[in-house]
Short mmCIF file of C-alpha atoms (C1' of nucleotides) in Angstrom, two decimals:
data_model
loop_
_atom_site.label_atom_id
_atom_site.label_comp_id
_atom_site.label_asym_id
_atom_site.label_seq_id
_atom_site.Cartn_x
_atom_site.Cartn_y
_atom_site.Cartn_z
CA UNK N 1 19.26 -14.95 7.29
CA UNK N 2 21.22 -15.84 4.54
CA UNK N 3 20.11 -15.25 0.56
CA UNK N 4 22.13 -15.85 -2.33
CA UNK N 5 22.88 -12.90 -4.42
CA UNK N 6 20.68 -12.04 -7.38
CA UNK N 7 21.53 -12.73 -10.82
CA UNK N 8 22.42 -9.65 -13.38
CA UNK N 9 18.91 -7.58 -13.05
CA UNK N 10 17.09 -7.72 -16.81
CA UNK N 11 16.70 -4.35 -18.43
CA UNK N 12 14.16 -6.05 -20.79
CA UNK N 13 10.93 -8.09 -20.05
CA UNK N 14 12.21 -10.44 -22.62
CA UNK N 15 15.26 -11.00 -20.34
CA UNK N 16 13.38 -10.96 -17.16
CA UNK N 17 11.37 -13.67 -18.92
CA UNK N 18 14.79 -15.82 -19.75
CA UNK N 19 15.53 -15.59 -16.15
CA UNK N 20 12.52 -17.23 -15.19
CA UNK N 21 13.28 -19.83 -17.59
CA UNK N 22 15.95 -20.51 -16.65
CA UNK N 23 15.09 -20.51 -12.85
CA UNK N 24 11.99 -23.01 -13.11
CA UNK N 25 14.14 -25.61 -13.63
CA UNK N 26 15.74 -25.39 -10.04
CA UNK N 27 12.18 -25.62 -8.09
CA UNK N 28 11.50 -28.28 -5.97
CA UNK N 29 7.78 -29.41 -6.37
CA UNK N 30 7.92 -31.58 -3.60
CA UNK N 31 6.24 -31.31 0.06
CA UNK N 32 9.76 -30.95 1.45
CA UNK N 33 8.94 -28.95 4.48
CA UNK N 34 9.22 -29.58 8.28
CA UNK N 35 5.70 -31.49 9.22
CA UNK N 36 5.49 -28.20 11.81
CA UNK N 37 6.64 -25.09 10.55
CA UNK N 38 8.74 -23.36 13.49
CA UNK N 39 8.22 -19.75 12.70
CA UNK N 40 6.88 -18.16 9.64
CA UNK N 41 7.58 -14.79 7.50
CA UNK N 42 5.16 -12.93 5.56
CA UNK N 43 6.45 -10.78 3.07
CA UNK N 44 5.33 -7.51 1.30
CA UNK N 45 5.75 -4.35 -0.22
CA UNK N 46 4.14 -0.94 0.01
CA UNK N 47 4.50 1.83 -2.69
CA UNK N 48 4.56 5.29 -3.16
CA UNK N 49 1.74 6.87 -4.27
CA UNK N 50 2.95 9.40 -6.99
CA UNK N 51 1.40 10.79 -10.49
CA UNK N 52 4.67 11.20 -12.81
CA UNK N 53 6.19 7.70 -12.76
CA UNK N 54 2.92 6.20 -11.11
CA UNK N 55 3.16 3.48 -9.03
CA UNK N 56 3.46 1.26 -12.00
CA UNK N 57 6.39 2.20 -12.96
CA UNK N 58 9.98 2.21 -12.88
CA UNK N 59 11.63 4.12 -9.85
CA UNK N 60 9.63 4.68 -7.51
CA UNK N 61 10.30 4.71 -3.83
CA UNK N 62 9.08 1.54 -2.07
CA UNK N 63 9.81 -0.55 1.40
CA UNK N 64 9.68 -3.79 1.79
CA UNK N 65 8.70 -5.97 5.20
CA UNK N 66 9.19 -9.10 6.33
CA UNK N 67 7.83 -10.41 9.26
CA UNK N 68 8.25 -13.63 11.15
CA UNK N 69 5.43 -15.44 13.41
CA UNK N 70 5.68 -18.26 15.72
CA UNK N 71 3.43 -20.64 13.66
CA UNK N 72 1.56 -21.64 16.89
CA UNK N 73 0.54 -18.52 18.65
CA UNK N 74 0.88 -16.10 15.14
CA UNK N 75 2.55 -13.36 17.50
CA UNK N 76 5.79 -11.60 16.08
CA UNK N 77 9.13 -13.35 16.65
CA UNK N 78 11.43 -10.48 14.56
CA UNK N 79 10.58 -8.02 11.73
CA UNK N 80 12.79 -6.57 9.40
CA UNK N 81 12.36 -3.87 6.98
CA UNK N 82 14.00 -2.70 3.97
CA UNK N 83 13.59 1.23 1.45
CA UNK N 84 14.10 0.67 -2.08
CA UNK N 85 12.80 1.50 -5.42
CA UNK N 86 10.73 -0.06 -7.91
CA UNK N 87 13.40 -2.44 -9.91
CA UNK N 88 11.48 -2.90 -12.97
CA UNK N 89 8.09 -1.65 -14.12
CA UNK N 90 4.89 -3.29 -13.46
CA UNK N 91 4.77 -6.26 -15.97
CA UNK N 92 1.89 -8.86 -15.59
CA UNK N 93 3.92 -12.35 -14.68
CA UNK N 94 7.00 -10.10 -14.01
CA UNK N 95 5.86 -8.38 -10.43
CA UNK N 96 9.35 -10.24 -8.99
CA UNK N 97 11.81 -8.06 -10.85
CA UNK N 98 9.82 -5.27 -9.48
CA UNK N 99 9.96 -6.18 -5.92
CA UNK N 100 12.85 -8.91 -5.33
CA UNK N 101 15.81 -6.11 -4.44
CA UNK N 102 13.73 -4.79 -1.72
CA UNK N 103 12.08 -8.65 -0.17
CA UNK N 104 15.87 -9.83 -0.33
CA UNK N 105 17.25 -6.83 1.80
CA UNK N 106 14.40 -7.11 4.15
CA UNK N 107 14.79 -11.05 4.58
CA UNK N 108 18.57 -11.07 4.55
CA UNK N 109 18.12 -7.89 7.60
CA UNK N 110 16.19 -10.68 9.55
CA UNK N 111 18.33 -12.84 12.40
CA UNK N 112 15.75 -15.93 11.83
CA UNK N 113 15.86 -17.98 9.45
CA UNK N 114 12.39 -18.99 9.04
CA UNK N 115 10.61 -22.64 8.03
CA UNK N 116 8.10 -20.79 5.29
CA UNK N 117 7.72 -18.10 3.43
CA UNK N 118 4.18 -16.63 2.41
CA UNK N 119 4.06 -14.29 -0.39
CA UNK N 120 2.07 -11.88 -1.38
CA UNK N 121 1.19 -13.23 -5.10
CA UNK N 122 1.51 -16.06 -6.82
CA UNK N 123 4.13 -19.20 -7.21
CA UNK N 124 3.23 -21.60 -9.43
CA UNK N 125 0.09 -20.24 -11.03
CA UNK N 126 1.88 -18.47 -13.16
CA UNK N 127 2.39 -17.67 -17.15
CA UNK N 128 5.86 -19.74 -16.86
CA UNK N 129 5.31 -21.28 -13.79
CA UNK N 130 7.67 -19.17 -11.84
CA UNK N 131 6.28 -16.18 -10.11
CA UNK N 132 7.56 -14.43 -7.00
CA UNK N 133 7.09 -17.06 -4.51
CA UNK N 134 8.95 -19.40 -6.43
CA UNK N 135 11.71 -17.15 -7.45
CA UNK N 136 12.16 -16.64 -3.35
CA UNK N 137 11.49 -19.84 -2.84
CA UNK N 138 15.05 -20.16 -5.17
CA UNK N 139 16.76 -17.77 -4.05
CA UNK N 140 16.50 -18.46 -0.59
CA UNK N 141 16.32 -22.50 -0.62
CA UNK N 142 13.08 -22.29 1.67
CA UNK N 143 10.09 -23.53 1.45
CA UNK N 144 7.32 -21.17 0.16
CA UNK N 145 3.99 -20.11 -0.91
CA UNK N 146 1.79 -17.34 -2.38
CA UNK N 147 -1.46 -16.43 -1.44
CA UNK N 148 -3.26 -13.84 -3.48
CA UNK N 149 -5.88 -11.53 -3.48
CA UNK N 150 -7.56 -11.52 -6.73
CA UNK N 151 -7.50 -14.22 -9.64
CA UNK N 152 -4.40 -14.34 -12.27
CA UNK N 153 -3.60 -17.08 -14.56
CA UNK N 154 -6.44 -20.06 -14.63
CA UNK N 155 -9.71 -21.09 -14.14
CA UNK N 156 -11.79 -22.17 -11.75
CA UNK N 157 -15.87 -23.34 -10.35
CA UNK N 158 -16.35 -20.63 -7.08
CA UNK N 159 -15.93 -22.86 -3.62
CA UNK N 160 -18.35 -22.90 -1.48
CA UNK N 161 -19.36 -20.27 1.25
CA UNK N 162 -17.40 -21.85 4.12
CA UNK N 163 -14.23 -21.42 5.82
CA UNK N 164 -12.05 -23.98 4.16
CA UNK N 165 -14.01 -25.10 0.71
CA UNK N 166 -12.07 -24.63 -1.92
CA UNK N 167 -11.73 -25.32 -5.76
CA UNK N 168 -9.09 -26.02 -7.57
CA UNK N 169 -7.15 -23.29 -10.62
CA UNK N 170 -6.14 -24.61 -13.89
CA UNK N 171 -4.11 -23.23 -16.48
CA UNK N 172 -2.69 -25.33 -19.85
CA UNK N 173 -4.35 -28.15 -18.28
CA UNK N 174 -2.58 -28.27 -14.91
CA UNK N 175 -3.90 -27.60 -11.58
CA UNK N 176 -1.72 -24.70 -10.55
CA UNK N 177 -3.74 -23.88 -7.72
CA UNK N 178 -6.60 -23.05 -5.50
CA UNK N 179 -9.20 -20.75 -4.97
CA UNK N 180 -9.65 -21.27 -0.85
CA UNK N 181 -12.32 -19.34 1.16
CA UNK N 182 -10.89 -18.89 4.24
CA UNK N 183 -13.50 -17.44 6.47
CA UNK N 184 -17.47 -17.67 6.10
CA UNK N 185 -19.16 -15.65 3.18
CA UNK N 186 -15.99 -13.65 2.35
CA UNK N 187 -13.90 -13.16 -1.01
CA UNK N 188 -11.69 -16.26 -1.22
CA UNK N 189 -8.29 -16.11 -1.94
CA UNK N 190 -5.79 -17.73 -4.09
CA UNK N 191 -3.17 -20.23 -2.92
CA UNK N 192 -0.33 -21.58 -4.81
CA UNK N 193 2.98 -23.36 -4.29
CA UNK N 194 6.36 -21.62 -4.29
CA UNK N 195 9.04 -24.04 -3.44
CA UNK N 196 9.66 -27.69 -1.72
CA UNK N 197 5.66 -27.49 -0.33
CA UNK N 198 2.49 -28.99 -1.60
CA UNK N 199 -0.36 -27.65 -2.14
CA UNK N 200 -2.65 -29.11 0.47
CA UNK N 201 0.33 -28.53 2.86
CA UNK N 202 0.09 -24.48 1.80
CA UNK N 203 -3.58 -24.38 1.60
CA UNK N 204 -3.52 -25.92 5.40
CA UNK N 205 -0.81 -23.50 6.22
CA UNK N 206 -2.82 -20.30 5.02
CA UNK N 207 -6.33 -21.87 6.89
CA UNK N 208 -4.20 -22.09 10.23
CA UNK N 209 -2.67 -18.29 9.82
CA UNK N 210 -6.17 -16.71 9.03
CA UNK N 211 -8.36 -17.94 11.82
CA UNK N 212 -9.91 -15.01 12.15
CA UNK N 213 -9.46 -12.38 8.74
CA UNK N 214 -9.31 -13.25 5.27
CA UNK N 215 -5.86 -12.76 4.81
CA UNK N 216 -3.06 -14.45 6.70
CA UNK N 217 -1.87 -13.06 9.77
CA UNK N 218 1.64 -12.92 7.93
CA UNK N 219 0.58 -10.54 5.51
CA UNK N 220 -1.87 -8.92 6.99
CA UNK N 221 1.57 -7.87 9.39
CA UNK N 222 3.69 -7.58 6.63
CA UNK N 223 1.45 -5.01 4.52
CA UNK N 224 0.88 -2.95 7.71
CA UNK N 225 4.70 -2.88 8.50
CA UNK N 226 5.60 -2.15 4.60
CA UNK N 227 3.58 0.93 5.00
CA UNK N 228 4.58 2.22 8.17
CA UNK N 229 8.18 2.12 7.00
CA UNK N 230 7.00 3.38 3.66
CA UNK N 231 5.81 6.68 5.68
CA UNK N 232 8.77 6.56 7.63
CA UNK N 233 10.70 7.64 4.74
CA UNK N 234 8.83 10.39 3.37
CA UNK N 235 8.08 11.74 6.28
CA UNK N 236 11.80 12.28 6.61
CA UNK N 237 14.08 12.09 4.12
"C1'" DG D 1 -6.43 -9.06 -33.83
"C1'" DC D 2 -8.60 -7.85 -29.11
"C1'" DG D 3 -8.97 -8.04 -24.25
"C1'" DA D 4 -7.11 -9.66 -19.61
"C1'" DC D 5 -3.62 -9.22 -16.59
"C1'" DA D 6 -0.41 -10.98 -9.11
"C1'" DG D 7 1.11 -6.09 -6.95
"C1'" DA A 1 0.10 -1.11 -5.91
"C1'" DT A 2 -2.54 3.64 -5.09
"C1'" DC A 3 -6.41 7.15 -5.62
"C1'" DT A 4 -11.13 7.80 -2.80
"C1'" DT A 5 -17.07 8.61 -0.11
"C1'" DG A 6 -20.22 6.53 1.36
"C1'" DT A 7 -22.33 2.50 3.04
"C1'" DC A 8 -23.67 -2.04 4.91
"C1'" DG A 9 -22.94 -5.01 8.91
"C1'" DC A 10 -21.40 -6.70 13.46
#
DNA sequence: GCGACAG
DNA sequence: ATCTTGTCGC
């Protein structure tokens, strides 16, 4: 698929925070999606685990997946994959500059264009309101969400113990997103808007792609393929 | 000023 | 993210 090219890569976090600036302004808040999502990538990244640099830092090796699901039966339409190296250092609220090289490669390597794009992370629930979903969300002009793991920016009342409750996450007085438990009894996770979707259209989406874990099926497929490719390379080269 | 802090 | 042993549960 096609991706437009990134801008000048920020040497600073004070310029990697300008460029989110000046990015938020071109995100489309509105459900603008299909009604039924076609096909669906998850996206991730898997890093090396070394003591010098650490994975927290600058330079390290990395790979980067993206997978694509048929939205109805969840199997695999098309992967792609792509090596790289860490493009920034780990920077609460800047994780994009970190991984964006290597998600761009991988989605640009894919022959589908897909209708959504799950992330692993956050979109709007955010410091500035602009983190990695959004920014792909931008750069790619497709609708997109993130669904994360642990809590970030916000705060919320725990959902209840069922398979769809959920609460919502505010920050600054906003509701940025929401805290949805997406099987019985487990760790919830954390859903937020990326670009032209709505929030009850990407907590729906990430209920339907994790009928049966607690993670989507698209990440769940894009984390394992990040790390197979991941010890494809240091295996060899 | 001090902690917290997606992956 | 990654490093790690055992342990609880289906």
């Amino acid at each position: 698929m096609e991706v437009r090219d990134l801008h000048d890569w920020p040497a600073t976090a004070r310029e990697a925070e300008e460029i989110q600036d000046r990015l938020r302004p071109l995100l489309d808040l509105r459900d603008r999606g299909p009604l039924r999502p076609r096909t669906i990538a998850g996206l991730d990244v898997a890093y090396e685990r070394d003591g010098a640099r650490g994975p927290s830092g600058r330079g390290g090796r990395l790979a980067a997946a993206a997978v694509v699901l048929d939205a109805e039966t969840l199997e695999v339409v098309e992967e792609a994959t792509a090596a790289g190296t860490a493009a920034f250092p780990y920077v609460p609220g800047l994780l994009a500059f970190r991984e964006l090289p290597a998600l761009v490669e991988a989605l640009r390597r894919l022959e589908t264009t897909p209708d959504l794009l799950v992330c692993d992370g956050y979109g709007l629930a955010h410091p500035r309101r602009f983190g990695l979903a959004c920014h792909l969300g931008v750069l790619t002009g497709l609708p997109s969400m993130g669904v994360a793991k642990t809590p970030f920016v916000g705060a919320y009342d725990p959902p209840g113990e069922r398979r769809g409750d959920a609460a919502p996450v505010r920050h600054d007085g906003e509701v940025v997103g929401r805290v949805l438990r997406t099987q019985d009894g487990v760790k919830p996770v954390f859903v937020s808007v990326g670009h032209r979707i709505g929030l009850d259209t990407a907590c729906r989406h990430a209920l339907a792609l994790a009928p049966r874990y607690r993670l989507p099926e698209t990440t769940r497929r894009a984390d394992r393929l990040s790390r197979d490719a991941l010890a494809a390379l240091t295996s060899s080269a």
